[in-house]
Amino acid sequence: MANYISENDIEQECIPVLMNELGYDEHLNLWQLPDDGNAVFGRSQAAEVVRSQILQASLHRLNPAITADVLTAAEQELTQSRAHLSLFDANQAITKLLREGFDVPTQDSKGNYTKQRVRYIDYQHPANNHFCVVQQLTIRGKATRRPDLIVYINGLPMVFVELKNAVESTRQAYDKNLTDYKRDIPTLFHYNLVVVLSNSTETKVGSHTADYEQFFNWEKISDESESTVPEHEIDLLRVLRGLFQKHVLIDLLENFVLFYANRAKIIAKNHQYLGVNNAIESFRKRDENKGKLGVFWHTQGSGKSFSMAFFVQKIQRKIKGQFKFVIVTDREDLEDQIYKTFVRTHLIETAQGNGRGKPNAIGRAPDGASLVRMLTDASPYVFTLINKFRTNPKEKGKPFPELTSSTDIVVLVDEAHRSQYADLGENMHRALPRANYIAFTGTPLLDADEKTKEWFGDYVSRYDFADSVADGSTVPIFYQNRVPKVLLQNDTLNEEYAEILEDENLSDEQQERLTRQYANVTTVITDNDRLDTIAKDIVAHFPERGYLGKGMVISIDKFTAVRMHDKVKRHWEDRIKELRGQINKLPVGSPERTELDTKRKWMRETELCVVVSYEADEDSKFSKEGLDIRPHRDMMNRTWGDDHETIEDRFRNPADRFRLAFVCAKWLTGFDAPTISTLYLDKPMQNHTLMQTIARANRVAPALADDGSVATANSLKVHEKKAGVVVDYIGVFTRLEKALAKYARSQGGKSEYPAEVFDDLLGYLNAAITEAVRFMDSQGLPVTQLTDSSQAFDKLAQFQAFSDALSRTEELKKEFSVYQTAITSFYEACKPDILTESLLPESPYRGKYKRIKEVFEYLRKIISRQVNHTGDYENAQVKASQLIDESIVSTGYSIESLSEIDLSGIDFDLLQQKFQQKPYKHLAITDMVDFLRNQVQKLLSRNVNRVDLAQKLNDIIANYNNVSSDVQAFFKALKEYAEQLREEEKRAAAEGLTEEELEIFDLLFKDELSPAEKTKVKAAAQHLLQKLQETEVQRTVLTVDWYKDVSLQGRVKKLVGDVLDSDLPDSYDRQIFTEKRDAVYQHVYQQAAQGRVYWA
């Protein structure tokens, strides 16, 4: 048996922390309680998720001066059905109510109307709210589900916790469990604040709308300087002690949730929560700090714009005053990005759009005169470029005038250390001498940034590159030096060149003028042969990567960007022709041909585009260089589709075929496209500009399939973005080291920078293989006998024996899958370099990497050949239809399977005989379990009341995994269970009912019915379905979307009640009748809301 921590173990560990350490008020364990624990929980039926009695008591406690009828109206407003809304819309509506309260118009004794505001949550005193942790609450919806843990606040289900055992991934908790729960019991997530997924050693936190890649760690409890979780501490317990504190959850609900662009709920990450609260404390002490709120340094890719929004939102909600927020940037694209964040999160309400999805620019200062007016009027927000503080040429020599002496102005400056802020920053401070200043930056203050400290103070929050990578907020960056043989001879001059570009932060036009002053450097960099060599290397590298993310080719100027595009495009087309010739020489259907076909298709689909800024008379300038900018400019100015997608939108979209951009300055800062994974750097740069550029590749991004599309559960192979890669053609590594040392300097002064060379990445693969071999040895399975043999796949019997041994328990299979996934992931991350193993550094595995990967993948495929019910990315690679690795198919090997079993005609005695003859019984068990899971799922899809059958199968499996390893006993239990399924499949016919009638009958059934009463209940089920199918009822009551109309909902409920009242036996007293009527109505309602209207 594998040594692992079970879900139950983890669940039980959580309770003492919540109850004893954090002081929660109540704990309910509803496991195996009668009637789904409804009485203990406080509800009438299992479809309800709100604890009405606790909610009512909380409303009375928090609103003692408000009458009972008003509180009842507030409760009804909160708990009304929102099944007609999307999960996002329902959650947004409820969150707004919880934050703002419910205003009820009331009339006093004199007849005057006033509004009374009902509070649902006490935000001032978090401990005054009722906190309860609920284990194993059964919830009936489209299917019946039982979440592991739910944290209730004032009777509302606010925190959803899904637990897996220690050898299962949190990814599986997301892909299978969370996804199923949102589909089957959506009402639970109408009230949800935050979702937590954990296997005890890894815990992920996120919103119910987030993709898995957007889930994050929460490892620091109250201080940014805390270390990450020590090895001896369970990760989940650290999260409980931090996130689950009463005041933290209440603070998160009130101040750290944003609803973005009507599609995504954004929850502050751990570093944002701590950092913004630090900034808020600094703001509270603004008089003491003399308006210097500090420098907020959070590395690129960590959500700086959202941190700004959280900061503003909390000031507005928590600190009294009429504050004006001035957001200052130095570039239009950055201003546009931050402005859109504020608009799309509804911090700024815009006027009517202009018809193309672009809101009118409320709060933006288009010129200096507008800025002066907005700074002195009642505008709550002012977005401006720093250059609007430029002195009027007519008043040259005079100091910039003071515009207002207000102390209620909060100035948020983006990247304040850049050189544009030098003189203009002085003007800004003269204009707003008593304002409060905070600087937000993605790069640290370097030695030359003393003026920034003088204006803003020291760091108020720090979250550097190393923190971000360790936290999982960004991916690490790996560096490859691929400088061509045509080298720059004067490294000092090259560095000086980059330094001037950095210090001056010039526009595109100014950079070109500077380039002409350093013609010798430019001549070398733009040498035609040199560029051609680089273009060939890009074409050889870009399509051969494991993760086929987007790429950027960064050139020294616009002309070179266009030349590189043309050269790469020519070599790209030549490569496509070469592939066609190679494909024609290979047998149809061979793995090699399939692989090359996929690659060629991807290359043919891929679009290469130039993206550079516009300047006057550019046509003639490019023409003088022998280039044509017009087709590129047309592409840059074009929009696509009804949504008028721009070229920026297309590059951000991971599914779009625009995959390789050629740039020189545009998009190097302030542009976020998460699937950028590779940068081809051929431009001298350093310090802030260098760090901001390489950070384009550090974003967390969706997994991709072999063909470059976004991966789904059905993708056969999945490639996750493990890292970003910087391919250096200019020799920038020395300056990269210097910049990273400053950029990732830890708070203890230690220099740590997570940009690593390729050899380090290969080292991770070596370590993964070593650990995997050690694991196999511990199971008595000498896998090196397979990996060290050049004829490994001739040893099919040994593969079967190893796979059978690894299939002894579910936990052992999952533990093996962890090692196999690590090997495959790091192997894919090492592409394309690892494809030429003879050129790799010396290691114990050189020359065997590919074979080792294939051996572990083949074992995984034998083990998981039919286990595709989890739906997660890892198991999607081993679907039954793709049992054998492409490298093995040609040998003619196949894998035996019992999957042809048909339940209706099964001969169980014969099946047991076949089982006794099987040499690999654990593999046969795998087939049997998966088959039975599929069968019970089919039965469940026809009748929601069969959930106990599904649970029984899980119990049988759990008993085998946790208690007994007797494979014969396990198979016997499965055989008996299969017989029970067969009887259940026949039950509708045996009762003389259709499947639909049986489903209603089961909902109406109660214990101790006489034969005559049972007949009446059957008749009631049949009569109700007939009534629902009547044409007049369909026309007047069960109209399209009736479940969205409150009045029609009441009519349907009455119709159900009337039929049952006339048909059910007298033994159904008022209480039982009400329960059964509500259960049937809720079933009809849920079926309609989910489109399963079998009575129509």
PDB file of C-alpha atoms in Angstrom, residues 282 423 470 723 727 966 1053:
ATOM      1  CA  SER A 282       0.596  54.111   5.133  1.00  0.00           C
ATOM      2  CA  ASP A 423      11.691  67.666 -14.447  1.00  0.00           C
ATOM      3  CA  ALA A 470       8.252  30.784  -5.840  1.00  0.00           C
ATOM      4  CA  ALA A 723       8.939  28.671 -18.176  1.00  0.00           C
ATOM      5  CA  VAL A 727      17.100  33.578 -26.735  1.00  0.00           C
ATOM      6  CA  ASP A 966      -7.183  -8.657  -1.455  1.00  0.00           C
ATOM      7  CA  LYS A1053     -45.416  25.042  -7.939  1.00  0.00           C
TER       8      LYS A1053
END
